[in-house]
XYZ file of N, CA and C in Angstrom:
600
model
N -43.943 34.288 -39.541
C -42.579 33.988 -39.112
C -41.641 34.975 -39.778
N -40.524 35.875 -39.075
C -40.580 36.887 -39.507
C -38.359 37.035 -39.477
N -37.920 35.496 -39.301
C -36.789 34.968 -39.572
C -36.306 35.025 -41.381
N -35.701 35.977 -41.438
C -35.609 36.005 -43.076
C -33.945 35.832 -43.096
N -33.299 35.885 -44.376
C -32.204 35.579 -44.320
C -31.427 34.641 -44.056
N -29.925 35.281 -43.666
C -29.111 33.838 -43.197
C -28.491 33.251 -44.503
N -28.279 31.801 -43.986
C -27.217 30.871 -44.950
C -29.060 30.195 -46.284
N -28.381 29.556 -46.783
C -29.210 28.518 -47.911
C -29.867 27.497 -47.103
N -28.903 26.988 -46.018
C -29.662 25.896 -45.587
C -30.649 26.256 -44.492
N -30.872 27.348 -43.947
C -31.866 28.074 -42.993
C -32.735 28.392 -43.650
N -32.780 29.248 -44.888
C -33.652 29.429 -45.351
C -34.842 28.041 -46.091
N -34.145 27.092 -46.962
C -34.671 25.719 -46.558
C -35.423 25.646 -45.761
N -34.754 25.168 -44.691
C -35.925 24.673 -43.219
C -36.958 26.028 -43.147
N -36.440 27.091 -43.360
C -37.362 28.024 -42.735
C -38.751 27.913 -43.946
N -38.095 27.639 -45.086
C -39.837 27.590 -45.749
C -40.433 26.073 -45.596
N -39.482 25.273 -45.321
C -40.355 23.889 -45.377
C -41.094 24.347 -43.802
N -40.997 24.761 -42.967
C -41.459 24.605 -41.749
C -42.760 25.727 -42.233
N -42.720 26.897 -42.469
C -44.344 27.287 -43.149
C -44.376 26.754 -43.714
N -43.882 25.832 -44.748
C -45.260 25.315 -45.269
C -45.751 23.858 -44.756
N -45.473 23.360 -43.942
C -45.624 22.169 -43.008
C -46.996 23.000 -42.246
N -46.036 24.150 -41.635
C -47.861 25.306 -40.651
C -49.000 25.475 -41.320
N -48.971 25.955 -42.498
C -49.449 26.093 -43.637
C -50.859 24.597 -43.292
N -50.264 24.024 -44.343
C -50.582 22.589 -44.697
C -51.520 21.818 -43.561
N -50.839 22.171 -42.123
C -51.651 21.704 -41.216
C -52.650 22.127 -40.611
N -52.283 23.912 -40.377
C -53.432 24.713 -40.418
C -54.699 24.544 -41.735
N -54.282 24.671 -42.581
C -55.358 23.952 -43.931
C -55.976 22.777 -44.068
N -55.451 21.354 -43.476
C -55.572 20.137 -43.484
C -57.110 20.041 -43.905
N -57.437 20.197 -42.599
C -59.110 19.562 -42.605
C -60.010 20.943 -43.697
N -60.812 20.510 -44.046
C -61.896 20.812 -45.221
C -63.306 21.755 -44.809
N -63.630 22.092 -45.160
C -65.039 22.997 -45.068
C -66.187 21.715 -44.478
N -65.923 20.293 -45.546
C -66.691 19.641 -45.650
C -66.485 18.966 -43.967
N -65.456 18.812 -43.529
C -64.989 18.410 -41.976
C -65.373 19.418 -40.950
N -65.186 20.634 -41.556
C -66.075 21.452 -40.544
C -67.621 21.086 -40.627
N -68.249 20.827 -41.949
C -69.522 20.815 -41.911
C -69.892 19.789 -40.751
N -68.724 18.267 -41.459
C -69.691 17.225 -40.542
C -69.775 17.769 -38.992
N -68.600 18.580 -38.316
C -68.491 18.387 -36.802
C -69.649 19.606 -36.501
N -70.227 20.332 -37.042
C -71.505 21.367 -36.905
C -72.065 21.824 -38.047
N -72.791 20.528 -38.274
C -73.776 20.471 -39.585
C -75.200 21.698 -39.378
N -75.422 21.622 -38.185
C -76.690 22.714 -37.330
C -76.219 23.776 -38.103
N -75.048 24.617 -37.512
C -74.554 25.680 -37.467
C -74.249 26.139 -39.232
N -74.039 25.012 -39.942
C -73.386 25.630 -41.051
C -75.029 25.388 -41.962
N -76.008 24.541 -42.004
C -77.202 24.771 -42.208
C -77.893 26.318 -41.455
N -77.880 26.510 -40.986
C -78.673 27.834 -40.356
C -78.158 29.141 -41.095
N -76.218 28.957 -41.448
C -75.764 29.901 -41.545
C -74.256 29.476 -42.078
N -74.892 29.093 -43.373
C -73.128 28.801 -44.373
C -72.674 29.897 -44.415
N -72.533 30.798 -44.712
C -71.708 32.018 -45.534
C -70.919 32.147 -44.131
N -71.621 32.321 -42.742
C -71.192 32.487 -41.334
C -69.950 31.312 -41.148
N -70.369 30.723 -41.014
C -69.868 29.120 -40.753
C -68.700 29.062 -41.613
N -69.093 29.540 -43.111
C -67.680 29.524 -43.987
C -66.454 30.474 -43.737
N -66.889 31.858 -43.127
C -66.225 32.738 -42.489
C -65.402 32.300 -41.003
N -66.203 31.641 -40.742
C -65.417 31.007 -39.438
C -64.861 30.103 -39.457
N -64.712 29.215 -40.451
C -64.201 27.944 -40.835
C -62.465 28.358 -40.942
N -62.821 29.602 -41.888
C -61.484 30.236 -42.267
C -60.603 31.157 -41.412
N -61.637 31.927 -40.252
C -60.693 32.657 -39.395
C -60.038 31.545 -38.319
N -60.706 30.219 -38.090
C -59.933 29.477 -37.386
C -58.919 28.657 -37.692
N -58.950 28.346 -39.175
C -57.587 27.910 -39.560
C -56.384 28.752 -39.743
N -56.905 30.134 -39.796
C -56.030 31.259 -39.631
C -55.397 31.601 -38.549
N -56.277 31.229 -37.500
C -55.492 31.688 -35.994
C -54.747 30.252 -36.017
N -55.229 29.035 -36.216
C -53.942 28.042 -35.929
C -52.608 28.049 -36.318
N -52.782 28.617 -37.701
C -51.390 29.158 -38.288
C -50.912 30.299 -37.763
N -51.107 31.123 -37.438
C -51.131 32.680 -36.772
C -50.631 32.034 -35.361
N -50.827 31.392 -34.770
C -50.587 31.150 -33.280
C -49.555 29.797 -33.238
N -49.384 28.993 -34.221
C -48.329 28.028 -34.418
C -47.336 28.950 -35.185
N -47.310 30.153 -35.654
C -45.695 30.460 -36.075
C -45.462 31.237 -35.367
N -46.257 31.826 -34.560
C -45.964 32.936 -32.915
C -45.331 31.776 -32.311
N -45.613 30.641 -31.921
C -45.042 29.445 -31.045
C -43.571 29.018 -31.899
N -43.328 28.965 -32.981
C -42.194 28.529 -33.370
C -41.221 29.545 -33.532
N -41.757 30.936 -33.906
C -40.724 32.668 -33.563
C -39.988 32.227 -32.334
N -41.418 32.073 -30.923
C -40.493 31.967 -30.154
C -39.290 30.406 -29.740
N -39.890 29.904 -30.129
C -38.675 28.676 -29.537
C -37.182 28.954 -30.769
N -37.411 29.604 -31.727
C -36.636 30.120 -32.670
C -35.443 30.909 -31.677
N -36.454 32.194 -30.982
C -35.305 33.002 -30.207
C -34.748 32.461 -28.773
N -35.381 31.407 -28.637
C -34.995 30.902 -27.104
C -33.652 29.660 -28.029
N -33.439 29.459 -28.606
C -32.331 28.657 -28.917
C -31.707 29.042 -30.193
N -31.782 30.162 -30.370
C -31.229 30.781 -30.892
C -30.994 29.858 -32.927
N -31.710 29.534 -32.697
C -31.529 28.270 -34.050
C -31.565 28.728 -35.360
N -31.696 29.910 -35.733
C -31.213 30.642 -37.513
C -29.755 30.452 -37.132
N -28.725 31.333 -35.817
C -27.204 31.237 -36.205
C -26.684 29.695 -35.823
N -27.412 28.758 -34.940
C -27.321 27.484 -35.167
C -26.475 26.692 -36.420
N -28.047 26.868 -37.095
C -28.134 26.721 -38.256
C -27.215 27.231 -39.239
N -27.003 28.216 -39.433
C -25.826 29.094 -40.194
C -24.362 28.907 -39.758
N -24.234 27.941 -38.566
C -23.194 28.051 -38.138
C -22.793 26.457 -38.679
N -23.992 25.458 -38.543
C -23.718 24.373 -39.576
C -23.451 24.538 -40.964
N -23.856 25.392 -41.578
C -24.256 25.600 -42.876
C -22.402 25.710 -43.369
N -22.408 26.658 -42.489
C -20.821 27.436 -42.951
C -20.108 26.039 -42.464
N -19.961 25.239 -41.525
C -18.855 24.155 -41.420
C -19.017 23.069 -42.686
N -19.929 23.110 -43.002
C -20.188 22.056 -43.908
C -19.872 22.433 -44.847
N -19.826 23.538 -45.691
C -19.457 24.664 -47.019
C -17.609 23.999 -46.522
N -17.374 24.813 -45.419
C -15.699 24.808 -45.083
C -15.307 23.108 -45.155
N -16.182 22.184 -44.665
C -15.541 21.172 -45.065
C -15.642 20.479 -46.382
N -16.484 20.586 -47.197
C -16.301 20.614 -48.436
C -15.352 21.226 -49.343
N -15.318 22.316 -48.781
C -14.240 23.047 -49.711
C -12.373 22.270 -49.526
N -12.443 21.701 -48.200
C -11.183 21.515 -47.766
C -11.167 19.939 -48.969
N -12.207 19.379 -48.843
C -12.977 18.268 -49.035
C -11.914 18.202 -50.675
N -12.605 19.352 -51.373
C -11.902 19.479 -52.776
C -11.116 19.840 -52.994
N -10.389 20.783 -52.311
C -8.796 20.918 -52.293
C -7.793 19.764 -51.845
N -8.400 19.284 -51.281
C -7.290 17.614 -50.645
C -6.522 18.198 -50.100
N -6.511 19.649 -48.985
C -5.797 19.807 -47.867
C -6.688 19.267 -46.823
N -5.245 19.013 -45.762
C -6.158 18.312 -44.408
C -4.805 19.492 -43.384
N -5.917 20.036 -42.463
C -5.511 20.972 -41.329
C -5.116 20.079 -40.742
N -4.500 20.171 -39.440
C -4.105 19.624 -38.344
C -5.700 19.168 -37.426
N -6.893 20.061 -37.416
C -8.003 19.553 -36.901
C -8.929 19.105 -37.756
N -8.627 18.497 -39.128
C -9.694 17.676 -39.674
C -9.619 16.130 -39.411
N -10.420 15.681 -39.220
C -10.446 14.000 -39.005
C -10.222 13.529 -40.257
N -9.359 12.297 -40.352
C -8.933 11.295 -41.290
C -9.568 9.565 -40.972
N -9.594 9.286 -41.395
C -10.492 7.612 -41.365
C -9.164 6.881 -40.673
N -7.593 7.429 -41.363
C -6.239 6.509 -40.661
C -6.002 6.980 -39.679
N -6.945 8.406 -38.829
C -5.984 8.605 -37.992
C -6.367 7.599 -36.298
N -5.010 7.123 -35.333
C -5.422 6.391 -34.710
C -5.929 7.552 -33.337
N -6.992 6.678 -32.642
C -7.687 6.998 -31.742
C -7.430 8.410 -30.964
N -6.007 7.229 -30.088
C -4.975 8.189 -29.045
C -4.252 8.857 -29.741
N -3.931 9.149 -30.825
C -3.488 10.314 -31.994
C -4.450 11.512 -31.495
N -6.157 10.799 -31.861
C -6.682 12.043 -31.829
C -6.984 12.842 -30.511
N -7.074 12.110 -29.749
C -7.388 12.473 -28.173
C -6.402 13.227 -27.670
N -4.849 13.222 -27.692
C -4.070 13.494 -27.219
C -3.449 14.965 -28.215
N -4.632 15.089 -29.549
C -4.044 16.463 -30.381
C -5.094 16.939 -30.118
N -6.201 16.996 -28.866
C -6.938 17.829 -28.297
C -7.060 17.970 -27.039
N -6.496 17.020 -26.363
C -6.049 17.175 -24.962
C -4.587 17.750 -24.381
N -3.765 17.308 -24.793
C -2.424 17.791 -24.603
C -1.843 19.411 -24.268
N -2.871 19.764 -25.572
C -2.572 21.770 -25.582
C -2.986 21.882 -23.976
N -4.539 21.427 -23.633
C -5.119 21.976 -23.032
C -4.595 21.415 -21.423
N -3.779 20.215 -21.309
C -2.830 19.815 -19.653
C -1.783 20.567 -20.187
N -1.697 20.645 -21.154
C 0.029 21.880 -21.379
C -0.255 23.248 -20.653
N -1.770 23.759 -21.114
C -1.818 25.161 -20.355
C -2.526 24.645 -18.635
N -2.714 23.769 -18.539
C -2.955 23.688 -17.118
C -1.627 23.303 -15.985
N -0.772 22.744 -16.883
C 1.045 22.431 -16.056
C 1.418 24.162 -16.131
N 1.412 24.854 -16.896
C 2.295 26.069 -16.558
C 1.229 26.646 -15.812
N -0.123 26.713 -15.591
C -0.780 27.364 -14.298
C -0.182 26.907 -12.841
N -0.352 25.634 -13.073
C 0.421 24.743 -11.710
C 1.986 25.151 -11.490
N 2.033 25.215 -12.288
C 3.802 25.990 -11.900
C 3.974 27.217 -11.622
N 3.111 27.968 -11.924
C 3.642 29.387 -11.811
C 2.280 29.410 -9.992
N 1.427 28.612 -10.502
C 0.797 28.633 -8.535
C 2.307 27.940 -7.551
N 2.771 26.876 -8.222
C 3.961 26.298 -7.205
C 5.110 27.412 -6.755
N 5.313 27.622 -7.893
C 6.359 28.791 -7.707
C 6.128 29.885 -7.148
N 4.909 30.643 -6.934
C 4.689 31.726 -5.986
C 4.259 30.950 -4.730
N 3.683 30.138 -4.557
C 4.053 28.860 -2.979
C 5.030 28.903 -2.302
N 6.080 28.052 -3.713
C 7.742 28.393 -2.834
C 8.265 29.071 -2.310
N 8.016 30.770 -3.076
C 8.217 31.840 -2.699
C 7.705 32.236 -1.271
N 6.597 32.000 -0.685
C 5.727 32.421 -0.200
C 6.263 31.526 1.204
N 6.547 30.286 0.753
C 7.105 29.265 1.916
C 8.388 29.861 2.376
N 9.153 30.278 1.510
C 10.852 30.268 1.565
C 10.816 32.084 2.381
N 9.776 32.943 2.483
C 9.780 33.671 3.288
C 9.230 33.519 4.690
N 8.535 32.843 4.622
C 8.002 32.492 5.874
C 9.367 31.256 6.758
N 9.724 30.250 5.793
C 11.082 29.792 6.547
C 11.695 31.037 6.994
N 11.960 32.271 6.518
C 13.569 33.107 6.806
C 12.532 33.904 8.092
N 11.054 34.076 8.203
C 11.109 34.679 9.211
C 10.476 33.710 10.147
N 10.393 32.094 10.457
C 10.267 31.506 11.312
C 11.983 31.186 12.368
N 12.915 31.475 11.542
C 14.415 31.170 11.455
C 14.696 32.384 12.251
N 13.991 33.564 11.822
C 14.905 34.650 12.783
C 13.727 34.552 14.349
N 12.675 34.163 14.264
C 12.238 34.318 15.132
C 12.950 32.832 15.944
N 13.337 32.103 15.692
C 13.675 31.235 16.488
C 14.813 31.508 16.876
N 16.093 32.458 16.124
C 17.096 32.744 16.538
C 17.241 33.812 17.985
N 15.597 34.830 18.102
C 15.678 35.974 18.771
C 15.225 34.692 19.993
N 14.447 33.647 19.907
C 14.048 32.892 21.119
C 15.569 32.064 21.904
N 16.171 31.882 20.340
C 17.441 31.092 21.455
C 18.273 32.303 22.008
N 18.348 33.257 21.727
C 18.869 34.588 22.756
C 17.923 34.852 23.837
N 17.216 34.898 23.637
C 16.370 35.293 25.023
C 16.886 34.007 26.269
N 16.632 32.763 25.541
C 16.663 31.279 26.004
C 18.134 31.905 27.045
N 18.896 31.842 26.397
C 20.638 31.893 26.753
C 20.545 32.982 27.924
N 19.784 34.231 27.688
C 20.029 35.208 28.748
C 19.517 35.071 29.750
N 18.086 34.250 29.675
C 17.452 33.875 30.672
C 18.543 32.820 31.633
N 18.841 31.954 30.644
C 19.797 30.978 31.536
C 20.809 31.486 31.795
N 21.567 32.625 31.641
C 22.617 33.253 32.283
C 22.299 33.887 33.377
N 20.946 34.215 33.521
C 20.566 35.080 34.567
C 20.236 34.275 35.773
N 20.074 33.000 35.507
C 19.502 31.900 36.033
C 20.544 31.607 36.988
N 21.879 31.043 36.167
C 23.466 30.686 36.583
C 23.752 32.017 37.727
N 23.525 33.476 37.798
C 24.139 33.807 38.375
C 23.210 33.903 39.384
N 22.126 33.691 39.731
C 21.428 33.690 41.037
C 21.774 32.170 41.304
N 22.104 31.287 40.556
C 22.528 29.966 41.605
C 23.573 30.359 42.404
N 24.524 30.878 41.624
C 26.216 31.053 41.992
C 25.732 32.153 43.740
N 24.997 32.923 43.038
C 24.798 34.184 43.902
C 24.450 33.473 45.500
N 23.183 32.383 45.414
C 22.414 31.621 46.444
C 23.491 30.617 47.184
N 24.275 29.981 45.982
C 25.283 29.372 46.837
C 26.663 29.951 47.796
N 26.819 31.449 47.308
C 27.375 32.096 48.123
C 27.074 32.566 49.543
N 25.884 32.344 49.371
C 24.922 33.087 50.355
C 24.720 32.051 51.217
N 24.479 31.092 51.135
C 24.668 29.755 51.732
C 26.052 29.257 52.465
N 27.087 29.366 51.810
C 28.810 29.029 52.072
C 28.758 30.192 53.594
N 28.028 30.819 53.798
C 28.770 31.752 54.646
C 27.901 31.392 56.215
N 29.085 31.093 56.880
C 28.592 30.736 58.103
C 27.839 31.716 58.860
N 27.237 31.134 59.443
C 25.522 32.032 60.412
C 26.404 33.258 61.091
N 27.327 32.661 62.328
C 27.970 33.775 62.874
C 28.152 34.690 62.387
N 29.317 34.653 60.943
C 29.883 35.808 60.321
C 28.481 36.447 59.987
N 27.218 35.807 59.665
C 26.463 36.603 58.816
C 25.372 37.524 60.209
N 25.488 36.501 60.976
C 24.554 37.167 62.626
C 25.773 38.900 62.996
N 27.088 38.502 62.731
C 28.182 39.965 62.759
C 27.429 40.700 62.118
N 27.920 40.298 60.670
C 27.929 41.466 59.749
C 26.821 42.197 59.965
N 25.350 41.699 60.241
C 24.420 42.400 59.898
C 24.041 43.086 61.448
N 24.779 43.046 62.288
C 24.486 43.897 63.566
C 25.460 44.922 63.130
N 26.521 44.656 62.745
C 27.737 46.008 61.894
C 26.960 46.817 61.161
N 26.045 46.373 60.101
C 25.084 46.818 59.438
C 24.152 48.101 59.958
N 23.326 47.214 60.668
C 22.643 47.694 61.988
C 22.894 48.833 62.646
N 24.201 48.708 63.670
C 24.532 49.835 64.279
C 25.300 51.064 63.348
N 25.806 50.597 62.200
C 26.500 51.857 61.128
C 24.950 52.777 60.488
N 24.185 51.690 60.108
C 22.839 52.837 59.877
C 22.235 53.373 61.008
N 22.493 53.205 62.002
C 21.540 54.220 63.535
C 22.148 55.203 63.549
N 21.515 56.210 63.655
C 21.466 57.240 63.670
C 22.306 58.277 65.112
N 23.234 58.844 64.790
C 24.008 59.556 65.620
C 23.374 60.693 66.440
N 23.300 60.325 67.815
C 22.920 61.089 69.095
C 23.446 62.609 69.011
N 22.898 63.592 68.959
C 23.378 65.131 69.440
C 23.837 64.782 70.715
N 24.515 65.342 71.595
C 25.192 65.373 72.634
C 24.379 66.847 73.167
């Protein structure tokens, strides 16, 4: 195991844990190997004693390869060091008899504490919401000024259309007021002023 260093209290665990590997890899006895292959170690002790020992060697050898790695998959020396140091820091505060604004007190009440760790954090989420509202408004209050002119260019169109409207009524009812005769005249007057003048 090849984790050296760090705080006091890592190093701790780190030797109690070899020697826990240690200890267990060692556990059982020559004499426990004998009983489970009494054949083998009769035919060939010195063999048997050699092998007794390279296999408690690979158990240890292959149980601190297994604990290296779950070591680097959770990262657990700065874990560890990272407890080490809060616990140092709260002790120390411990003996000075200062108290920060984030140390816990035994008097302090509940919703005291909830609300001096929640509060900061809806405080910075209200000015996100405001400054999203406020570019909204913005965003609305232009779109009002150009729904407003476009409705202003529709009530002009609206008006010209209906002016144009008014004067083909006026126009149709003129056209109507005028009796057949005068209009059966006029348009033979019409008629004979556009024909075309005879050479002689």
């Amino acid at each position: 195991m090849s984790f050296r260093g760090g705080s006091r209290r890592w190093n701790y665990f780190h030797s109690a844990l070899e020697l826990a590997i240690q200890q267990s890899a060692h556990k059982w006895t020559f004499e426990d190997f004998t009983e489970c292959f009494p054949q083998y170690v009769e035919e060939d002790k010195e063999g048997a004693m050699q092998m007794f020992h390279q296999v408690a060697g690979y158990i240890e050898s292959e149980s601190k390869k297994k604990m290296d790695k779950l070591f680097s998959v959770y990262n657990l020396q700065v874990e560890i060091d990272s407890l080490d140091r809060l616990v140092s820091e709260a002790k120390a505060r411990k003996a000075s008899g200062i108290i920060g604004p984030d140390v816990w007190t035994e008097n302090i009440r509940p919703h005291s504490a909830v609300c001096g760790r929640t509060v900061p954090i809806l405080q910075s989420q209200v000015e996100r919401l405001r400054d999203s509202l406020a570019k909204m408004e913005s965003e609305n209050q232009s779109l009002i000024s150009e729904l407003e002119t476009n409705v202003n260019e529709s009530n002009k169109l609206t008006n010209r259309a209906s002016g144009i409207l008014d004067k083909l009524d006026e126009t149709y009812d003129a056209w109507e007021s005028v009796p057949m005769e005068e209009l059966h005249t006029w348009t033979a007057q019409v008629a004979e002023g556009m024909r075309p003048t005879l050479r002689s």
